[in-house]
Short mmCIF file of C-alpha atoms in Angstrom, two decimals:
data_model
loop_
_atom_site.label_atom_id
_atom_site.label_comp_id
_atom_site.label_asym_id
_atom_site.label_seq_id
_atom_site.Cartn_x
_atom_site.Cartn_y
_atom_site.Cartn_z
CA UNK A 192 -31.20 -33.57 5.97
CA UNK A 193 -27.83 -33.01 6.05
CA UNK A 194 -26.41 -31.48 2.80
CA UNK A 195 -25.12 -33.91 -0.06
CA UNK A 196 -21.21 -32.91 -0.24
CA UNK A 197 -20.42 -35.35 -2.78
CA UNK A 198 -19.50 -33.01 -5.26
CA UNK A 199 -16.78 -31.46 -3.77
CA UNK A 200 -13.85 -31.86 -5.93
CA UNK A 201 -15.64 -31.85 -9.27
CA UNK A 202 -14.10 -30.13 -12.28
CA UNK A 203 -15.85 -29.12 -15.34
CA UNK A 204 -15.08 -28.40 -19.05
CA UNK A 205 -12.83 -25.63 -19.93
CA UNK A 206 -14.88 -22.84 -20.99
CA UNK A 207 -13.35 -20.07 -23.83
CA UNK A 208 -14.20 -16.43 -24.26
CA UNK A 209 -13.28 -14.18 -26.97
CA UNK A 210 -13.11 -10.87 -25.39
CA UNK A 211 -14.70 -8.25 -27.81
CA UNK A 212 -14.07 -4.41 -27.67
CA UNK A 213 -17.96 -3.36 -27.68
CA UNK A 214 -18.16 -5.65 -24.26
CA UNK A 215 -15.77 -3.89 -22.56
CA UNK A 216 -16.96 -0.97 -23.30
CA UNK A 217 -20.50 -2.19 -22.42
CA UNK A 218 -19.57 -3.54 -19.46
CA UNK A 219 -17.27 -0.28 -18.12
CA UNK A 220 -20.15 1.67 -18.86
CA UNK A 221 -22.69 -0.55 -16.95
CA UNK A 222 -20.39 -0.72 -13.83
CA UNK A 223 -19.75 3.37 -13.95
CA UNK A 224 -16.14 3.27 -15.04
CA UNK A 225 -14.72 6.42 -16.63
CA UNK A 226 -10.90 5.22 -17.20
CA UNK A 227 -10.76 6.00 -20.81
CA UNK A 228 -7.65 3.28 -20.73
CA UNK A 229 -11.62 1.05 -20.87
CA UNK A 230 -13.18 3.22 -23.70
CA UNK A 231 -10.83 4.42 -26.07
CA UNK A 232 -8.42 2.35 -28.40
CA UNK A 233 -6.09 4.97 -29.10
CA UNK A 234 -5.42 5.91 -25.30
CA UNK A 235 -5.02 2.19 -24.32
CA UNK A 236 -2.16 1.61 -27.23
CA UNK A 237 -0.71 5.20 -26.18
CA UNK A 238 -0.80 3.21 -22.72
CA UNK A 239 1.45 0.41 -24.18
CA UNK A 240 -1.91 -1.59 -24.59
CA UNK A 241 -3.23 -3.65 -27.57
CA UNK A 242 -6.56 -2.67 -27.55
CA UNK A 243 -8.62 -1.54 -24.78
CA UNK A 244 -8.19 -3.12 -21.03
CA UNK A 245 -11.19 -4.84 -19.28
CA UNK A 246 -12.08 -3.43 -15.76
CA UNK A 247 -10.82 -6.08 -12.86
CA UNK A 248 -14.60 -7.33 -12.49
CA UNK A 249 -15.07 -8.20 -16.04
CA UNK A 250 -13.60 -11.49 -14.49
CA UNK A 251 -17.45 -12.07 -14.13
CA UNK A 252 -18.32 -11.90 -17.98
CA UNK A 253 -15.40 -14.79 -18.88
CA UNK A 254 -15.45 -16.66 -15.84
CA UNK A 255 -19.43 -16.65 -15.08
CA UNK A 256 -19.39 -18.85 -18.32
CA UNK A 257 -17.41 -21.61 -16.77
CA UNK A 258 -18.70 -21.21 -13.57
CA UNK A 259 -22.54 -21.19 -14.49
CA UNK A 260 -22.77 -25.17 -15.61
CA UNK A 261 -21.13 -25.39 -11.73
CA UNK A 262 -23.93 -23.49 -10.57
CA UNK A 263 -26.10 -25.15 -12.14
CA UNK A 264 -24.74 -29.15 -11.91
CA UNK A 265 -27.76 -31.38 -10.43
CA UNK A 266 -24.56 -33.03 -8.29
CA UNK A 267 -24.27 -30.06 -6.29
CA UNK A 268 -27.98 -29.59 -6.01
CA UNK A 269 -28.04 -25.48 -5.25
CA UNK A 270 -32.05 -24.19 -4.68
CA UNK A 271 -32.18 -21.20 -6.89
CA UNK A 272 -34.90 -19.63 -5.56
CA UNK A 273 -32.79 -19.24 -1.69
CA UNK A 274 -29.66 -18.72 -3.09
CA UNK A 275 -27.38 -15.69 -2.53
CA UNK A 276 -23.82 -14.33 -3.48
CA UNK A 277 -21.96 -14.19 0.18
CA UNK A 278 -18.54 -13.91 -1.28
CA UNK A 279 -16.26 -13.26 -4.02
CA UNK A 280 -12.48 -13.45 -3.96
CA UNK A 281 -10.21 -12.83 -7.25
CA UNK A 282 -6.60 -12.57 -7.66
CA UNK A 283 -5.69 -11.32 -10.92
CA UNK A 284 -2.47 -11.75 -13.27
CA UNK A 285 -1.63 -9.62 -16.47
CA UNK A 286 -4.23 -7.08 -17.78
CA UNK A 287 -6.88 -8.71 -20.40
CA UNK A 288 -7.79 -6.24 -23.47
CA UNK A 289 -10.17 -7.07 -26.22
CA UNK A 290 -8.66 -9.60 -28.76
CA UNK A 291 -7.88 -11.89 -26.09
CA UNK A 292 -9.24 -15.32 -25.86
CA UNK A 293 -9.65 -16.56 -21.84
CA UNK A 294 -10.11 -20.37 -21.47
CA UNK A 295 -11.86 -20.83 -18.02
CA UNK A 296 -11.72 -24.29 -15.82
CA UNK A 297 -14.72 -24.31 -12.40
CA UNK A 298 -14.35 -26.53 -9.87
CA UNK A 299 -16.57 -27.28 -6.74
CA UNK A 300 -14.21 -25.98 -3.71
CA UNK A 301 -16.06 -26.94 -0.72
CA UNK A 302 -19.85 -27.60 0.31
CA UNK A 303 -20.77 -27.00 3.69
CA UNK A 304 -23.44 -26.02 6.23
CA UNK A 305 -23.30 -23.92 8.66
CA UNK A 306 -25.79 -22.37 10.87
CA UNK A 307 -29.07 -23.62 9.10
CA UNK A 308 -27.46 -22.45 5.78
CA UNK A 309 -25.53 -24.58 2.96
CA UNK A 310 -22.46 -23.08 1.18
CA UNK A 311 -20.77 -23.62 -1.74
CA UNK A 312 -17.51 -22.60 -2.91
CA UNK A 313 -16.42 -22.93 -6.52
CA UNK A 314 -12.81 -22.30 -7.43
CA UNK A 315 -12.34 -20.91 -11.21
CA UNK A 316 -8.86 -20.36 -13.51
CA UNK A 317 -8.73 -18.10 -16.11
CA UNK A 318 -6.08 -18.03 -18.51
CA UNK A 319 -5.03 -16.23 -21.52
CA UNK A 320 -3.83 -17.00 -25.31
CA UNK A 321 -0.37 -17.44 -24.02
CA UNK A 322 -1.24 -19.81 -21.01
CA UNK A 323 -0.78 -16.61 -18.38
CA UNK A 324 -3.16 -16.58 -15.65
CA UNK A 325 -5.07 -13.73 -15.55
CA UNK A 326 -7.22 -14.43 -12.69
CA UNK A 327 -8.54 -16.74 -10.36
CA UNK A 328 -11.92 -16.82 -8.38
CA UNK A 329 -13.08 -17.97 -5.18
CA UNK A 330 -17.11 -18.07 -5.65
CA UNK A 331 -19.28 -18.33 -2.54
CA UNK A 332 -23.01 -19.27 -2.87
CA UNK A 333 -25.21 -19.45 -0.17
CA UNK A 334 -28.46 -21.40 0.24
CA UNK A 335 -31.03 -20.46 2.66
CA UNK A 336 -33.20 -22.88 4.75
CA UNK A 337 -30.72 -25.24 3.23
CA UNK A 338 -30.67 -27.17 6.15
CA UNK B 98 -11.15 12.16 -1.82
CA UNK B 99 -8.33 10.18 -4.36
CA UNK B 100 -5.94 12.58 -2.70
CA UNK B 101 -4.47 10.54 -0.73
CA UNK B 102 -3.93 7.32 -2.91
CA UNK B 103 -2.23 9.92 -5.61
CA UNK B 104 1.19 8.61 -6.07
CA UNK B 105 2.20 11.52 -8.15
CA UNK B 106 0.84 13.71 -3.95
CA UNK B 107 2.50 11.08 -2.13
CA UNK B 108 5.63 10.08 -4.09
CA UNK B 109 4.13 6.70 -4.24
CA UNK B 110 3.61 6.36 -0.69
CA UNK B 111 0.19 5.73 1.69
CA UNK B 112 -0.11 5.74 5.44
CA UNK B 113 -1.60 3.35 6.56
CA UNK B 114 -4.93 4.79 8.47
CA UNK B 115 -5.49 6.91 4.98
CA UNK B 116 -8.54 7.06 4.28
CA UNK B 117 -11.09 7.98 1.09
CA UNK B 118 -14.79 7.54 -0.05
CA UNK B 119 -16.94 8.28 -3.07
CA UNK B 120 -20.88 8.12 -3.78
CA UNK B 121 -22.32 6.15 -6.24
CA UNK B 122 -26.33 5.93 -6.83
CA UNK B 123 -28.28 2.97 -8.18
CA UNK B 124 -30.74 4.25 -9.95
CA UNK B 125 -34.32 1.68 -11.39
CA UNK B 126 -32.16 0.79 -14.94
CA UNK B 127 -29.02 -0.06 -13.28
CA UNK B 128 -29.97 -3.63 -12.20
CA UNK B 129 -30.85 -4.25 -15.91
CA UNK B 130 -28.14 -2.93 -17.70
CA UNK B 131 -25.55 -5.00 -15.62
CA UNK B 132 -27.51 -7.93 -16.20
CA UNK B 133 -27.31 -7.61 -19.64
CA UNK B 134 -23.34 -6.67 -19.58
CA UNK B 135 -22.06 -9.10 -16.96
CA UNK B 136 -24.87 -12.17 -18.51
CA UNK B 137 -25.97 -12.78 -14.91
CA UNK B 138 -29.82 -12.79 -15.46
CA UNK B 139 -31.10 -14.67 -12.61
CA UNK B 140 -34.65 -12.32 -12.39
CA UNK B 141 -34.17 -11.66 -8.52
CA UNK B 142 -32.11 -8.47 -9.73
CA UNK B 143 -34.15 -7.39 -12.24
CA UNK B 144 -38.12 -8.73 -11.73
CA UNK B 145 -39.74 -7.68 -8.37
CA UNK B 146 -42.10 -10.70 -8.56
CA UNK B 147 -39.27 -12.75 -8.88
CA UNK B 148 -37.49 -11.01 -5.93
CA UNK B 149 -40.76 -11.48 -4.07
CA UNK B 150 -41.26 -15.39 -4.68
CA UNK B 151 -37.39 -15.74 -3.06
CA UNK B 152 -38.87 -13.97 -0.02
CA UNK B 153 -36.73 -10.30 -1.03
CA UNK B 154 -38.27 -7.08 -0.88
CA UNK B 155 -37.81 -6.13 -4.29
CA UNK B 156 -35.18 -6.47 -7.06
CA UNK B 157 -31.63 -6.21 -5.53
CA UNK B 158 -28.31 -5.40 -7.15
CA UNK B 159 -25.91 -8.47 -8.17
CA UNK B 160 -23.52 -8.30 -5.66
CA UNK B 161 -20.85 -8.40 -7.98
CA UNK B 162 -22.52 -4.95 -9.13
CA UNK B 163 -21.67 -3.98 -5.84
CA UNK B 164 -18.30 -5.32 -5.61
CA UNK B 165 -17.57 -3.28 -9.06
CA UNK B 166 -18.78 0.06 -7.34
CA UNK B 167 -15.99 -0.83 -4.37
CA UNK B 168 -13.00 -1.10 -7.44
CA UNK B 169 -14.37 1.93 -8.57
CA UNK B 170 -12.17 3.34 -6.33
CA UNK B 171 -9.29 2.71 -8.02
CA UNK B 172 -9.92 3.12 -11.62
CA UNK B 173 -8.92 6.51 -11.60
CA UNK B 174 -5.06 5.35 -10.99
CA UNK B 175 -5.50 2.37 -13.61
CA UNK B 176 -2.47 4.08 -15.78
CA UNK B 177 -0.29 3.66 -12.48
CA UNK B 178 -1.49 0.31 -11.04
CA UNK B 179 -4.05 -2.60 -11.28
CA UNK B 180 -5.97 -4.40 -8.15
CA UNK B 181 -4.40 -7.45 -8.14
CA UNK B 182 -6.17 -9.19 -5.89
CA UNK B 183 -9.96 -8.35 -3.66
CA UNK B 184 -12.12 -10.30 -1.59
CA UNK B 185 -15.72 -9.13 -0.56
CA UNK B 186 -18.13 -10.06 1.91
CA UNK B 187 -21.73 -9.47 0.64
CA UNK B 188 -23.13 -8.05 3.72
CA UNK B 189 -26.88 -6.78 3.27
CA UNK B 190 -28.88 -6.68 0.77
CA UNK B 191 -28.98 -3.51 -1.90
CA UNK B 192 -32.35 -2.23 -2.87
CA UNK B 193 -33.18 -0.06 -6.06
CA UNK B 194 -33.26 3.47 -4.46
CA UNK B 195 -30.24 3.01 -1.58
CA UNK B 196 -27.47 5.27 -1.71
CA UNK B 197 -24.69 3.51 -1.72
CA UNK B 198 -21.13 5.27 0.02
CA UNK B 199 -18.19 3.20 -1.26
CA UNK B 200 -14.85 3.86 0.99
CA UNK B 201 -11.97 2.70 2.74
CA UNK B 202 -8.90 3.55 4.47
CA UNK B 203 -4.96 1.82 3.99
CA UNK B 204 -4.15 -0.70 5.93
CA UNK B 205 -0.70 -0.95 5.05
CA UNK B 206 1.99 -1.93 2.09
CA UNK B 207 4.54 -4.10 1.12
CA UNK B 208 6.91 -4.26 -1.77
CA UNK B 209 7.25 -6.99 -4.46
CA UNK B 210 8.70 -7.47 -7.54
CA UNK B 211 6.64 -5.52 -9.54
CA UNK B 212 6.28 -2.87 -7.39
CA UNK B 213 4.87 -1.44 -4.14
CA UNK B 214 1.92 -3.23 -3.25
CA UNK B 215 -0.79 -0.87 -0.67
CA UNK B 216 -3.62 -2.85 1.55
CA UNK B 217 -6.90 -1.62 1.98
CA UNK B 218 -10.25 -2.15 3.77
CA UNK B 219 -13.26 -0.88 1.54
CA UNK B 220 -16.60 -1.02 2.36
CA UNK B 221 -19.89 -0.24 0.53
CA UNK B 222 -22.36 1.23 3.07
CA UNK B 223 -26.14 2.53 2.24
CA UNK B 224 -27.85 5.31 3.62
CA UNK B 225 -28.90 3.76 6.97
CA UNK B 226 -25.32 3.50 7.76
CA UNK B 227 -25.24 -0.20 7.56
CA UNK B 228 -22.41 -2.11 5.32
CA UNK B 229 -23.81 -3.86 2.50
CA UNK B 230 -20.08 -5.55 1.67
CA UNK B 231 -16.86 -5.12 3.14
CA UNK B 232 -13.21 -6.54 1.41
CA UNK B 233 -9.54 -6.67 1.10
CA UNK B 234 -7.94 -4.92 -1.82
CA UNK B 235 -4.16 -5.01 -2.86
CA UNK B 236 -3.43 -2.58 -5.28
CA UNK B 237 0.14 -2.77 -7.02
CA UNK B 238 1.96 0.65 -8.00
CA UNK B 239 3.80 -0.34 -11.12
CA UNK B 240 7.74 0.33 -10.90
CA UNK B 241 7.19 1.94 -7.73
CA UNK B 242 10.04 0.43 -5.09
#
């Protein structure tokens, strides 16, 4: 059965996250970064930063909330069990630090199959208090024995 | 192994052909603690019956996990630069107990606005040589052209 690509197009509620201190530290710490710029409040101000700066892949933490009802959307029909991460694309804007608020928006890129396996793209924005874009995401799932 | 990215060694500039690595080790926890950081708890990474029901041979790391290890890289130069942009290929699969070698070499450069901005190609590889993820990373020099 071919795979249902109906979907394709769909955009879901904006998702906000209010970026706390502890979770950047938590989530430096769980990814091995050192960068004290991550850890320590004083060195990010003496930096010129607010508070402390997430690492690049805390994208994850404020975009996997908009992206998960995606995921998870009966429209797009993804088999948990089979599914794996293939690819991952960001492009990032201004630095986030801890005090910001990110409002997220998912969208379903692209469904596809391709050699007995179904793909699906979801496209995410993430943007800041001040409306700056401070990163968007290209998520690739793929489904085995989708086909 | 940074040598060669050092701005304050190079004066800012990398050849392209430059290359660099760095180890990192997953060790039994490390699956668990990212799930509980990043909020990704999908039990493949972090139950081994789980892992075994999607036909896996045991719990494996989220590849974002992965991808993290690859920017780890370039944290070290975070008070000069930021990645502003990476793509990554999940490859293979990565198993609690591979040794993971994170690497890559410069591809090139170009300026912008901001500031130079260097090209890599960085791949995570585990200890039977194979590549687990491969990817693009940009990483802009603040102030630097």
């Amino acid at each position: 059965m071919p795979v249902n690509t109906e979907a394709i197009g769909k955009t879901y509620d904006p998702s906000t996250y209010a970026v706390g201190r502890e979770k950047i530290r938590e989530f430096a710490a769980a990814v091995g970064e050192t960068n004290p710029l991550h850890f320590d409040v004083e060195a990010a101000r003496g930096a010129g930063y607010a508070d402390v700066v997430a690492p690049p892949m805390f994208a994850v933490v404020y975009g996997a909330r908009a992206v998960g009802p995606a995921l998870f959307d009966p429209d797009v029909g993804i088999d948990f069990a089979m599914m794996v991460h293939a690819g991952q694309e960001f492009v990032w804007g201004p630095l986030v630090v801890a005090g910001d608020e990110i409002t997220t928006t998912a969208s379903v890129k692209d469904i596809s199959e391709r050699g007995g396996m179904n793909f699906y793209v979801f496209a995410s924005v993430s943007q800041n208090q001040r409306g700056e874009t401070v990163c968007t995401g290209t998520w690739t799932q793929l489904v085995r024995g989708g086909a | 192994m940074h040598r060669d990215l050092d701005p304050a060694r190079t004066g800012g500039r990398v050849k392209p052909g430059d290359t660099f690595e760095l180890k990192v080790t997953p060790d039994r926890y490390l699956t668990v603690r990212y799930a509980g950081a990043s909020g990704d708890f999908n039990p493949i990474h972090t139950i081994d019956e789980a892992a075994a029901q999607a036909g896996l041979p045991g719990v494996i790391q989220h590849g974002m996990r992965t991808m993290a290890a690859l920017g780890l890289l370039f944290s070290p130069y975070l008070d000069r630069g930021v990645i502003t942009r990476f793509e990554t290929r999940f490859t293979g699969l990565v198993c609690v107990g591979d040794v993971l070698t994170v690497g890559g070499h410069a591809t090139g450069g170009e300026r912008t606005e901001q500031g130079n901005a260097y090209l890599f190609d960085v791949y995570a590889r585990n200890q039977d040589g194979q590549d687990v993820a491969t990817g693009k990373i940009t990483f802009l020099v603040y102030g630097s052209n």
